[in-house]
Amino acid sequence: MPALCATQITSWGIVYYAFPVLNPQITAATGWPAGVTAAAFSAALLVSAVAGIRVGRIIDRHGPRTVMTTGSVIGVLSILIVALAPNLPVFIVGWLLAGLAMASTFYQPAFAALTRWWAPDHVRALTIVTLAGGLASTVFAPLTAALADHLSWRATYVVLALILAAVTIPAHALALKAPWPEPSISTTLHPVGSTDQVARTRPFWMLAVTLTLSAFTVSAAVIALVPLMTERGYTSTEAAWALGLGGAGQTLGRTLYATLARRTSPTTRTIALVALGAVTTAALALTPGPYALLVALSVVAGTVRGNLTLLQATAITDRWGTTHYGRLSGLLAAPTTTAAAIAPFAGAVVAAPLGGYPQLFIALAAVSAAACITALKTSPTKVASSQS
């Protein structure tokens, strides 16, 4: 578990959170359109969504060591390609390759590993790792900004790639060697059949819709927070600190999830957390300052995001047990990751027509409000039992 804590902080911090900090410098230095660079980042998340289904199936059968170690190597190569890209097409190729690394090293494979290794105490294990992962932006957004103050964006990415290699490759290769256990028998009140049987149920589809709409809001808001603040006159460093401290909020939020899970049903906490996501997004839209208040709102929004991460991590086991966790979570993650992929590009494209980033955040809050409606239909129903 300590190894996964370290690799989640590093992988998320470098492959994901460095981009919103560096993108303004990338576009200024190269002349590449901001919408196109954001689209390249979105394409990486799309690749991650598609690849994640296959990754989940492989981990169900063989465990996480080979997948996550290979993903770390790919991640290092992809960031180096991005850093050294002589033109926009090569830059895009680098991000497409980064999508494979995301699918193989981010939360989804780590969750699959912890759910199997730590069952039935998997919520505690998931909480600990996501507590660490929540520090990714806290550590790497300010670090990236500090590096970018003294280096070019290309040199900054090279330094970050070296850190990624030093931390994640040996950690995944050496620490994930425990025997891969057989899946435990489900103890939920709603026995599972085959993966396909569960995936065809209405609650599964409504859960997918709910988490997809929520993921769209969260992803767009995270990436758009820096331009929202710079549009209001704050410096990029101030904006990076606000983003980073939001990561500290994620850590705080995850300490509360186990208590929330004990006291609420899966459907109730889904509705509550998605609604809180809408409220915090709207608050960021309506609050121009002062800076301390915006930072406080970013921390609160991060607290909600931290709970939403654990909500998705436990959504399958809460309703259908652990038997097909890797495959079912991969199916659930595919549309949510796709939405997260589209969101940064969509946000960059529509912000100007909407009138600016505050208006974008209002629209995102409305999307989360719509997700509260579909969340009402996520209570599980019984599925015919099967050995498949």
mmCIF file of C-alpha atoms in Angstrom:
data_model
loop_
_atom_site.group_PDB
_atom_site.id
_atom_site.type_symbol
_atom_site.label_atom_id
_atom_site.label_comp_id
_atom_site.label_asym_id
_atom_site.label_seq_id
_atom_site.Cartn_x
_atom_site.Cartn_y
_atom_site.Cartn_z
ATOM 1 C CA MET A 1 0.000 0.000 0.000
ATOM 2 C CA PRO A 2 2.766 2.573 0.684
ATOM 3 C CA ALA A 3 4.077 1.985 -2.839
ATOM 4 C CA LEU A 4 0.662 2.668 -4.377
ATOM 5 C CA CYS A 5 0.346 5.816 -2.267
ATOM 6 C CA ALA A 6 3.634 7.122 -3.667
ATOM 7 C CA THR A 7 2.891 6.141 -7.253
ATOM 8 C CA GLN A 8 -0.599 7.647 -7.247
ATOM 9 C CA ILE A 9 0.725 10.992 -6.003
ATOM 10 C CA THR A 10 3.481 10.986 -8.611
ATOM 11 C CA SER A 11 1.528 9.636 -11.578
ATOM 12 C CA TRP A 12 -1.458 11.943 -11.120
ATOM 13 C CA GLY A 13 0.736 14.902 -10.260
ATOM 14 C CA ILE A 14 2.926 14.633 -13.362
ATOM 15 C CA VAL A 15 0.769 13.058 -16.053
ATOM 16 C CA TYR A 16 -2.420 14.945 -15.140
ATOM 17 C CA TYR A 17 -2.009 17.990 -12.897
ATOM 18 C CA ALA A 18 1.106 19.440 -14.519
ATOM 19 C CA PHE A 19 -0.776 20.098 -17.754
ATOM 20 C CA PRO A 20 -3.226 22.812 -16.574
ATOM 21 C CA VAL A 21 -0.304 24.636 -14.973
ATOM 22 C CA LEU A 22 1.956 24.424 -18.066
ATOM 23 C CA ASN A 23 -0.604 24.793 -20.838
ATOM 24 C CA PRO A 24 -0.610 28.634 -20.851
ATOM 25 C CA GLN A 25 3.189 28.595 -21.193
ATOM 26 C CA ILE A 26 2.997 25.889 -23.887
ATOM 27 C CA THR A 27 0.619 27.890 -26.050
ATOM 28 C CA ALA A 28 2.505 31.148 -25.494
ATOM 29 C CA ALA A 29 5.860 29.620 -26.428
ATOM 30 C CA THR A 30 4.711 27.586 -29.427
ATOM 31 C CA GLY A 31 1.778 29.518 -30.830
ATOM 32 C CA TRP A 32 -0.289 26.328 -30.813
ATOM 33 C CA PRO A 33 -4.004 27.053 -30.163
ATOM 34 C CA ALA A 34 -5.088 26.476 -26.572
ATOM 35 C CA GLY A 35 -8.125 24.550 -27.805
ATOM 36 C CA VAL A 36 -5.905 22.138 -29.723
ATOM 37 C CA THR A 37 -3.510 21.493 -26.847
ATOM 38 C CA ALA A 38 -6.491 20.950 -24.560
ATOM 39 C CA ALA A 39 -7.912 18.568 -27.175
ATOM 40 C CA ALA A 40 -4.652 16.573 -27.105
ATOM 41 C CA PHE A 41 -4.967 16.224 -23.341
ATOM 42 C CA SER A 42 -8.613 15.228 -23.750
ATOM 43 C CA ALA A 43 -7.594 12.629 -26.328
ATOM 44 C CA ALA A 44 -5.293 11.060 -23.736
ATOM 45 C CA LEU A 45 -8.238 10.658 -21.388
ATOM 46 C CA LEU A 46 -10.326 9.144 -24.196
ATOM 47 C CA VAL A 47 -7.609 6.570 -24.861
ATOM 48 C CA SER A 48 -7.548 5.876 -21.131
ATOM 49 C CA ALA A 49 -11.315 5.295 -21.112
ATOM 50 C CA VAL A 50 -11.162 2.718 -23.896
ATOM 51 C CA ALA A 51 -8.007 0.997 -22.674
ATOM 52 C CA GLY A 52 -9.306 0.852 -19.101
ATOM 53 C CA ILE A 53 -11.867 -1.831 -19.970
ATOM 54 C CA ARG A 54 -9.134 -4.182 -21.178
ATOM 55 C CA VAL A 55 -6.875 -3.265 -18.267
ATOM 56 C CA GLY A 56 -9.625 -4.193 -15.798
ATOM 57 C CA ARG A 57 -10.092 -7.592 -17.427
ATOM 58 C CA ILE A 58 -6.334 -8.314 -17.339
ATOM 59 C CA ILE A 59 -6.032 -7.335 -13.679
ATOM 60 C CA ASP A 60 -9.024 -9.521 -12.744
ATOM 61 C CA ARG A 61 -7.169 -12.494 -14.204
ATOM 62 C CA HIS A 62 -3.493 -11.824 -13.579
ATOM 63 C CA GLY A 63 -3.075 -9.045 -11.019
ATOM 64 C CA PRO A 64 -1.672 -5.527 -11.282
ATOM 65 C CA ARG A 65 2.123 -5.851 -11.281
ATOM 66 C CA THR A 66 2.871 -6.220 -15.002
ATOM 67 C CA VAL A 67 0.152 -3.810 -16.082
ATOM 68 C CA MET A 68 1.157 -1.017 -13.714
ATOM 69 C CA THR A 69 4.900 -1.401 -14.258
ATOM 70 C CA THR A 70 4.471 -1.302 -18.023
ATOM 71 C CA GLY A 71 2.169 1.681 -17.636
ATOM 72 C CA SER A 72 4.863 3.527 -15.686
ATOM 73 C CA VAL A 73 7.396 2.980 -18.466
ATOM 74 C CA ILE A 74 4.889 4.179 -21.057
ATOM 75 C CA GLY A 75 4.123 7.217 -18.910
ATOM 76 C CA VAL A 76 7.763 8.275 -18.795
ATOM 77 C CA LEU A 77 8.155 7.846 -22.555
ATOM 78 C CA SER A 78 4.965 9.782 -23.264
ATOM 79 C CA ILE A 79 5.967 12.775 -21.125
ATOM 80 C CA LEU A 80 9.392 12.867 -22.803
ATOM 81 C CA ILE A 81 7.710 12.840 -26.229
ATOM 82 C CA VAL A 82 5.461 15.717 -25.146
ATOM 83 C CA ALA A 83 8.476 17.636 -23.813
ATOM 84 C CA LEU A 84 10.572 17.175 -26.950
ATOM 85 C CA ALA A 85 7.774 17.415 -29.546
ATOM 86 C CA PRO A 86 9.052 19.506 -32.491
ATOM 87 C CA ASN A 87 5.542 20.125 -33.763
ATOM 88 C CA LEU A 88 1.891 19.784 -32.818
ATOM 89 C CA PRO A 89 1.294 16.306 -34.360
ATOM 90 C CA VAL A 90 4.117 14.784 -32.290
ATOM 91 C CA PHE A 91 2.781 16.592 -29.208
ATOM 92 C CA ILE A 92 -0.598 14.929 -29.815
ATOM 93 C CA VAL A 93 1.034 11.510 -30.279
ATOM 94 C CA GLY A 94 2.761 11.941 -26.938
ATOM 95 C CA TRP A 95 -0.572 12.572 -25.221
ATOM 96 C CA LEU A 96 -2.223 9.602 -26.948
ATOM 97 C CA LEU A 97 0.532 7.420 -25.518
ATOM 98 C CA ALA A 98 -0.006 9.071 -22.127
ATOM 99 C CA GLY A 99 -3.593 7.795 -22.262
ATOM 100 C CA LEU A 100 -2.313 4.215 -22.132
ATOM 101 C CA ALA A 101 -0.231 5.134 -19.105
ATOM 102 C CA MET A 102 -3.254 6.695 -17.384
ATOM 103 C CA ALA A 103 -5.333 3.550 -17.922
ATOM 104 C CA SER A 104 -2.539 1.412 -16.469
ATOM 105 C CA THR A 105 -1.378 3.499 -13.507
ATOM 106 C CA PHE A 106 -4.152 5.806 -12.267
ATOM 107 C CA TYR A 107 -6.830 4.986 -9.711
ATOM 108 C CA GLN A 108 -8.711 2.337 -11.676
ATOM 109 C CA PRO A 109 -5.995 -0.371 -11.673
ATOM 110 C CA ALA A 110 -4.976 0.579 -8.133
ATOM 111 C CA PHE A 111 -8.586 0.238 -6.973
ATOM 112 C CA ALA A 112 -8.888 -3.175 -8.629
ATOM 113 C CA ALA A 113 -5.722 -4.331 -6.871
ATOM 114 C CA LEU A 114 -6.757 -3.044 -3.448
ATOM 115 C CA THR A 115 -10.319 -4.349 -3.717
ATOM 116 C CA ARG A 116 -9.016 -7.889 -4.288
ATOM 117 C CA TRP A 117 -6.033 -7.836 -1.924
ATOM 118 C CA TRP A 118 -7.765 -6.100 0.972
ATOM 119 C CA ALA A 119 -11.307 -7.522 0.792
ATOM 120 C CA PRO A 120 -13.430 -7.237 2.878
ATOM 121 C CA ASP A 121 -11.569 -4.266 4.405
ATOM 122 C CA HIS A 122 -11.115 -2.638 1.015
ATOM 123 C CA VAL A 123 -12.799 0.686 1.922
ATOM 124 C CA ARG A 124 -10.024 1.441 4.420
ATOM 125 C CA ALA A 125 -7.358 0.557 1.860
ATOM 126 C CA LEU A 126 -9.026 2.628 -0.846
ATOM 127 C CA THR A 127 -9.339 5.548 1.542
ATOM 128 C CA ILE A 128 -5.651 5.478 2.477
ATOM 129 C CA VAL A 129 -4.460 5.378 -1.134
ATOM 130 C CA THR A 130 -6.854 8.096 -2.254
ATOM 131 C CA LEU A 131 -5.826 10.201 0.742
ATOM 132 C CA ALA A 132 -2.326 10.073 -0.669
ATOM 133 C CA GLY A 133 -3.526 10.581 -4.241
ATOM 134 C CA GLY A 134 -5.375 13.701 -3.177
ATOM 135 C CA LEU A 135 -2.010 15.295 -2.475
ATOM 136 C CA ALA A 136 -0.981 14.998 -6.133
ATOM 137 C CA SER A 137 -2.114 18.488 -7.067
ATOM 138 C CA THR A 138 -0.993 19.884 -3.701
ATOM 139 C CA VAL A 139 2.549 18.679 -4.361
ATOM 140 C CA PHE A 140 2.910 18.895 -8.115
ATOM 141 C CA ALA A 141 0.890 21.961 -9.139
ATOM 142 C CA PRO A 142 3.093 24.336 -7.083
ATOM 143 C CA LEU A 143 6.223 22.309 -7.934
ATOM 144 C CA THR A 144 5.427 22.523 -11.638
ATOM 145 C CA ALA A 145 4.796 26.261 -11.363
ATOM 146 C CA ALA A 146 8.099 26.730 -9.509
ATOM 147 C CA LEU A 147 10.023 24.773 -12.139
ATOM 148 C CA ALA A 148 8.306 26.712 -14.925
ATOM 149 C CA ASP A 149 9.406 29.989 -13.310
ATOM 150 C CA HIS A 150 13.048 28.970 -13.899
ATOM 151 C CA LEU A 151 12.867 26.579 -16.853
ATOM 152 C CA SER A 152 11.059 26.345 -20.161
ATOM 153 C CA TRP A 153 7.932 24.200 -20.280
ATOM 154 C CA ARG A 154 9.935 21.574 -22.183
ATOM 155 C CA ALA A 155 12.683 21.394 -19.572
ATOM 156 C CA THR A 156 10.067 21.317 -16.836
ATOM 157 C CA TYR A 157 8.418 18.260 -18.395
ATOM 158 C CA VAL A 158 11.815 16.536 -18.753
ATOM 159 C CA VAL A 159 12.498 17.022 -15.046
ATOM 160 C CA LEU A 160 9.035 15.716 -14.206
ATOM 161 C CA ALA A 161 9.543 12.663 -16.463
ATOM 162 C CA LEU A 162 12.727 11.812 -14.583
ATOM 163 C CA ILE A 163 10.861 12.036 -11.269
ATOM 164 C CA LEU A 164 8.104 9.817 -12.685
ATOM 165 C CA ALA A 165 10.659 7.202 -13.734
ATOM 166 C CA ALA A 166 12.527 7.249 -10.438
ATOM 167 C CA VAL A 167 9.404 6.807 -8.300
ATOM 168 C CA THR A 168 6.870 4.725 -10.187
ATOM 169 C CA ILE A 169 8.795 2.144 -12.223
ATOM 170 C CA PRO A 170 10.689 0.518 -9.317
ATOM 171 C CA ALA A 171 7.736 0.876 -6.950
ATOM 172 C CA HIS A 172 5.339 -0.985 -9.236
ATOM 173 C CA ALA A 173 7.920 -3.592 -10.236
ATOM 174 C CA LEU A 174 9.132 -4.404 -6.733
ATOM 175 C CA ALA A 175 6.158 -3.792 -4.438
ATOM 176 C CA LEU A 176 3.249 -5.431 -6.296
ATOM 177 C CA LYS A 177 4.493 -9.021 -5.972
ATOM 178 C CA ALA A 178 1.934 -10.448 -3.527
ATOM 179 C CA PRO A 179 0.035 -13.534 -4.751
ATOM 180 C CA TRP A 180 -3.139 -12.657 -6.612
ATOM 181 C CA PRO A 181 -6.068 -14.175 -4.659
ATOM 182 C CA GLU A 182 -9.231 -15.645 -6.066
ATOM 183 C CA PRO A 183 -12.206 -13.257 -5.899
ATOM 184 C CA SER A 184 -14.258 -13.507 -2.736
ATOM 185 C CA ILE A 185 -17.880 -14.566 -2.848
ATOM 186 C CA SER A 186 -20.212 -11.579 -2.908
ATOM 187 C CA THR A 187 -21.947 -10.826 0.378
ATOM 188 C CA THR A 188 -24.275 -8.152 -0.980
ATOM 189 C CA LEU A 189 -28.028 -8.416 -0.775
ATOM 190 C CA HIS A 190 -28.162 -8.386 -4.552
ATOM 191 C CA PRO A 191 -26.319 -11.459 -5.843
ATOM 192 C CA VAL A 192 -24.391 -10.987 -9.067
ATOM 193 C CA GLY A 193 -24.600 -13.027 -12.200
ATOM 194 C CA SER A 194 -22.264 -12.518 -15.125
ATOM 195 C CA THR A 195 -20.682 -9.203 -15.939
ATOM 196 C CA ASP A 196 -23.046 -8.782 -18.884
ATOM 197 C CA GLN A 197 -26.110 -9.433 -16.704
ATOM 198 C CA VAL A 198 -25.139 -6.725 -14.243
ATOM 199 C CA ALA A 199 -24.175 -4.283 -16.990
ATOM 200 C CA ARG A 200 -27.626 -4.609 -18.594
ATOM 201 C CA THR A 201 -29.535 -3.594 -15.461
ATOM 202 C CA ARG A 202 -31.170 -0.173 -15.166
ATOM 203 C CA PRO A 203 -29.371 0.751 -11.916
ATOM 204 C CA PHE A 204 -26.000 0.114 -13.568
ATOM 205 C CA TRP A 205 -26.883 2.368 -16.499
ATOM 206 C CA MET A 206 -28.285 5.089 -14.255
ATOM 207 C CA LEU A 207 -25.172 4.878 -12.096
ATOM 208 C CA ALA A 208 -23.045 5.243 -15.215
ATOM 209 C CA VAL A 209 -25.033 8.289 -16.359
ATOM 210 C CA THR A 210 -24.841 9.907 -12.914
ATOM 211 C CA LEU A 211 -21.112 9.438 -12.516
ATOM 212 C CA THR A 212 -20.497 10.471 -16.124
ATOM 213 C CA LEU A 213 -22.276 13.811 -15.724
ATOM 214 C CA SER A 214 -20.505 14.389 -12.412
ATOM 215 C CA ALA A 215 -17.122 13.498 -13.911
ATOM 216 C CA PHE A 216 -17.689 15.974 -16.733
ATOM 217 C CA THR A 217 -18.293 18.759 -14.225
ATOM 218 C CA VAL A 218 -15.351 17.859 -11.992
ATOM 219 C CA SER A 219 -12.845 17.488 -14.833
ATOM 220 C CA ALA A 220 -13.864 20.690 -16.587
ATOM 221 C CA ALA A 221 -13.833 22.653 -13.329
ATOM 222 C CA VAL A 222 -10.379 21.401 -12.291
ATOM 223 C CA ILE A 223 -8.792 22.253 -15.634
ATOM 224 C CA ALA A 224 -10.674 25.581 -15.891
ATOM 225 C CA LEU A 225 -9.853 26.781 -12.369
ATOM 226 C CA VAL A 226 -6.517 28.294 -13.417
ATOM 227 C CA PRO A 227 -7.969 30.326 -16.346
ATOM 228 C CA LEU A 228 -10.983 31.283 -14.179
ATOM 229 C CA MET A 229 -8.649 32.887 -11.676
ATOM 230 C CA THR A 230 -6.257 34.434 -14.184
ATOM 231 C CA GLU A 231 -9.267 35.943 -15.966
ATOM 232 C CA ARG A 232 -10.095 37.613 -12.651
ATOM 233 C CA GLY A 233 -6.616 39.139 -12.424
ATOM 234 C CA TYR A 234 -4.752 36.620 -10.271
ATOM 235 C CA THR A 235 -1.299 35.379 -11.292
ATOM 236 C CA SER A 236 -0.721 31.892 -12.662
ATOM 237 C CA THR A 237 1.232 31.053 -9.496
ATOM 238 C CA GLU A 238 -1.669 32.158 -7.291
ATOM 239 C CA ALA A 239 -4.015 30.085 -9.423
ATOM 240 C CA ALA A 240 -1.692 27.069 -9.209
ATOM 241 C CA TRP A 241 -1.664 27.341 -5.413
ATOM 242 C CA ALA A 242 -5.459 27.474 -5.346
ATOM 243 C CA LEU A 243 -5.557 24.346 -7.508
ATOM 244 C CA GLY A 244 -2.968 22.647 -5.333
ATOM 245 C CA LEU A 245 -4.742 23.450 -2.072
ATOM 246 C CA GLY A 246 -7.889 21.999 -3.608
ATOM 247 C CA GLY A 247 -5.948 18.751 -3.605
ATOM 248 C CA ALA A 248 -5.473 19.122 0.137
ATOM 249 C CA GLY A 249 -9.251 19.422 0.325
ATOM 250 C CA GLN A 250 -9.534 16.100 -1.498
ATOM 251 C CA THR A 251 -7.409 14.507 1.206
ATOM 252 C CA LEU A 252 -9.598 16.017 3.915
ATOM 253 C CA GLY A 253 -12.749 14.811 2.177
ATOM 254 C CA ARG A 254 -11.536 11.250 1.917
ATOM 255 C CA THR A 255 -11.035 11.024 5.678
ATOM 256 C CA LEU A 256 -14.790 11.568 6.011
ATOM 257 C CA TYR A 257 -15.968 8.990 3.485
ATOM 258 C CA ALA A 258 -15.879 5.885 5.698
ATOM 259 C CA THR A 259 -18.181 7.592 8.225
ATOM 260 C CA LEU A 260 -20.468 8.741 5.426
ATOM 261 C CA ALA A 261 -20.579 5.209 4.009
ATOM 262 C CA ARG A 262 -21.569 3.723 7.372
ATOM 263 C CA ARG A 263 -24.412 6.177 7.895
ATOM 264 C CA THR A 264 -25.974 6.409 4.428
ATOM 265 C CA SER A 265 -27.167 4.129 1.686
ATOM 266 C CA PRO A 266 -25.279 4.061 -1.636
ATOM 267 C CA THR A 267 -28.072 5.988 -3.371
ATOM 268 C CA THR A 268 -28.393 8.634 -0.650
ATOM 269 C CA ARG A 269 -24.698 9.462 -0.582
ATOM 270 C CA THR A 270 -24.537 9.475 -4.381
ATOM 271 C CA ILE A 271 -27.272 12.122 -4.515
ATOM 272 C CA ALA A 272 -25.760 14.143 -1.669
ATOM 273 C CA LEU A 273 -22.228 14.243 -3.064
ATOM 274 C CA VAL A 274 -23.279 15.055 -6.613
ATOM 275 C CA ALA A 275 -25.504 17.870 -5.293
ATOM 276 C CA LEU A 276 -22.615 19.274 -3.246
ATOM 277 C CA GLY A 277 -20.509 19.212 -6.409
ATOM 278 C CA ALA A 278 -23.096 21.410 -8.109
ATOM 279 C CA VAL A 279 -23.184 23.842 -5.178
ATOM 280 C CA THR A 280 -19.398 24.275 -4.942
ATOM 281 C CA THR A 281 -19.051 24.735 -8.707
ATOM 282 C CA ALA A 282 -21.714 27.442 -8.663
ATOM 283 C CA ALA A 283 -20.013 29.114 -5.700
ATOM 284 C CA LEU A 284 -16.732 29.377 -7.610
ATOM 285 C CA ALA A 285 -18.633 30.946 -10.504
ATOM 286 C CA LEU A 286 -20.316 33.563 -8.338
ATOM 287 C CA THR A 287 -17.347 34.556 -6.147
ATOM 288 C CA PRO A 288 -14.842 36.968 -7.764
ATOM 289 C CA GLY A 289 -12.729 37.309 -4.616
ATOM 290 C CA PRO A 290 -10.979 37.982 -2.395
ATOM 291 C CA TYR A 291 -8.206 35.478 -3.062
ATOM 292 C CA ALA A 292 -8.474 33.815 0.351
ATOM 293 C CA LEU A 293 -12.158 33.121 -0.191
ATOM 294 C CA LEU A 294 -11.497 31.587 -3.613
ATOM 295 C CA VAL A 295 -8.834 29.362 -2.076
ATOM 296 C CA ALA A 296 -11.289 28.318 0.642
ATOM 297 C CA LEU A 297 -13.892 27.457 -2.011
ATOM 298 C CA SER A 298 -11.285 25.469 -3.924
ATOM 299 C CA VAL A 299 -10.535 23.489 -0.760
ATOM 300 C CA VAL A 300 -14.251 22.805 -0.185
ATOM 301 C CA ALA A 301 -14.685 21.764 -3.817
ATOM 302 C CA GLY A 302 -11.684 19.476 -3.387
ATOM 303 C CA THR A 303 -13.319 17.951 -0.306
ATOM 304 C CA VAL A 304 -16.337 17.027 -2.423
ATOM 305 C CA ARG A 305 -14.101 15.688 -5.227
ATOM 306 C CA GLY A 306 -12.277 13.493 -2.738
ATOM 307 C CA ASN A 307 -15.535 11.883 -1.656
ATOM 308 C CA LEU A 308 -16.690 11.480 -5.256
ATOM 309 C CA THR A 309 -13.513 9.529 -6.043
ATOM 310 C CA LEU A 310 -14.255 7.045 -3.258
ATOM 311 C CA LEU A 311 -17.915 6.979 -4.246
ATOM 312 C CA GLN A 312 -16.937 5.682 -7.681
ATOM 313 C CA ALA A 313 -14.312 3.334 -6.236
ATOM 314 C CA THR A 314 -16.921 1.633 -4.022
ATOM 315 C CA ALA A 315 -19.961 1.925 -6.300
ATOM 316 C CA ILE A 316 -19.596 -1.611 -7.695
ATOM 317 C CA THR A 317 -18.858 -3.397 -4.419
ATOM 318 C CA ASP A 318 -21.628 -1.501 -2.600
ATOM 319 C CA ARG A 319 -24.179 -2.799 -5.095
ATOM 320 C CA TRP A 320 -22.860 -6.015 -6.683
ATOM 321 C CA GLY A 321 -19.877 -7.247 -4.657
ATOM 322 C CA THR A 322 -16.263 -7.891 -5.686
ATOM 323 C CA THR A 323 -16.571 -10.899 -7.978
ATOM 324 C CA HIS A 324 -16.201 -9.027 -11.284
ATOM 325 C CA TYR A 325 -14.860 -5.778 -9.873
ATOM 326 C CA GLY A 326 -12.128 -5.144 -12.451
ATOM 327 C CA ARG A 327 -14.345 -5.717 -15.463
ATOM 328 C CA LEU A 328 -17.435 -3.922 -14.080
ATOM 329 C CA SER A 329 -15.430 -0.967 -12.823
ATOM 330 C CA GLY A 330 -13.763 -0.759 -16.219
ATOM 331 C CA LEU A 331 -17.175 -0.630 -17.893
ATOM 332 C CA LEU A 332 -18.322 2.008 -15.411
ATOM 333 C CA ALA A 333 -15.129 4.016 -15.806
ATOM 334 C CA ALA A 334 -15.272 4.065 -19.609
ATOM 335 C CA PRO A 335 -18.069 6.672 -19.943
ATOM 336 C CA THR A 336 -16.925 8.626 -16.880
ATOM 337 C CA THR A 337 -13.371 8.836 -18.180
ATOM 338 C CA THR A 338 -14.674 9.746 -21.627
ATOM 339 C CA ALA A 339 -16.647 12.593 -20.094
ATOM 340 C CA ALA A 340 -13.574 13.691 -18.154
ATOM 341 C CA ALA A 341 -11.649 13.567 -21.419
ATOM 342 C CA ILE A 342 -14.103 15.720 -23.340
ATOM 343 C CA ALA A 343 -14.601 18.210 -20.530
ATOM 344 C CA PRO A 344 -11.301 20.161 -20.707
ATOM 345 C CA PHE A 345 -11.635 20.646 -24.469
ATOM 346 C CA ALA A 346 -15.345 21.435 -24.222
ATOM 347 C CA GLY A 347 -14.714 23.930 -21.445
ATOM 348 C CA ALA A 348 -11.978 25.727 -23.396
ATOM 349 C CA VAL A 349 -14.144 25.877 -26.516
ATOM 350 C CA VAL A 350 -17.403 27.085 -24.969
ATOM 351 C CA ALA A 351 -16.047 29.456 -22.312
ATOM 352 C CA ALA A 352 -15.786 32.382 -24.748
ATOM 353 C CA PRO A 353 -19.233 31.919 -26.362
ATOM 354 C CA LEU A 354 -20.776 31.648 -22.891
ATOM 355 C CA GLY A 355 -19.181 34.950 -21.909
ATOM 356 C CA GLY A 356 -16.231 33.773 -19.830
ATOM 357 C CA TYR A 357 -15.180 31.218 -17.254
ATOM 358 C CA PRO A 358 -17.663 32.262 -14.529
ATOM 359 C CA GLN A 359 -20.487 31.506 -16.971
ATOM 360 C CA LEU A 360 -18.825 28.185 -17.806
ATOM 361 C CA PHE A 361 -18.848 27.237 -14.117
ATOM 362 C CA ILE A 362 -22.574 28.065 -13.892
ATOM 363 C CA ALA A 363 -23.234 25.724 -16.832
ATOM 364 C CA LEU A 364 -21.156 23.000 -15.181
ATOM 365 C CA ALA A 365 -23.162 23.370 -11.968
ATOM 366 C CA ALA A 366 -26.331 22.789 -13.999
ATOM 367 C CA VAL A 367 -24.846 19.555 -15.387
ATOM 368 C CA SER A 368 -24.202 18.301 -11.855
ATOM 369 C CA ALA A 369 -27.751 19.240 -10.864
ATOM 370 C CA ALA A 370 -29.049 17.053 -13.705
ATOM 371 C CA ALA A 371 -26.929 14.168 -12.365
ATOM 372 C CA CYS A 372 -28.833 14.350 -9.065
ATOM 373 C CA ILE A 373 -31.993 13.309 -10.923
ATOM 374 C CA THR A 374 -30.463 10.193 -12.486
ATOM 375 C CA ALA A 375 -28.892 9.315 -9.125
ATOM 376 C CA LEU A 376 -32.382 8.586 -7.790
ATOM 377 C CA LYS A 377 -32.470 5.463 -9.988
ATOM 378 C CA THR A 378 -29.194 3.856 -8.887
ATOM 379 C CA SER A 379 -30.544 1.500 -6.214
ATOM 380 C CA PRO A 380 -29.527 -2.040 -7.231
ATOM 381 C CA THR A 381 -31.975 -4.732 -8.257
ATOM 382 C CA LYS A 382 -31.453 -8.465 -8.021
ATOM 383 C CA VAL A 383 -29.557 -10.120 -10.841
ATOM 384 C CA ALA A 384 -29.907 -13.743 -11.727
ATOM 385 C CA SER A 385 -27.055 -15.707 -10.172
ATOM 386 C CA SER A 386 -24.570 -17.308 -12.515
ATOM 387 C CA GLN A 387 -21.171 -18.960 -12.396
ATOM 388 C CA SER A 388 -19.961 -17.157 -15.510
#
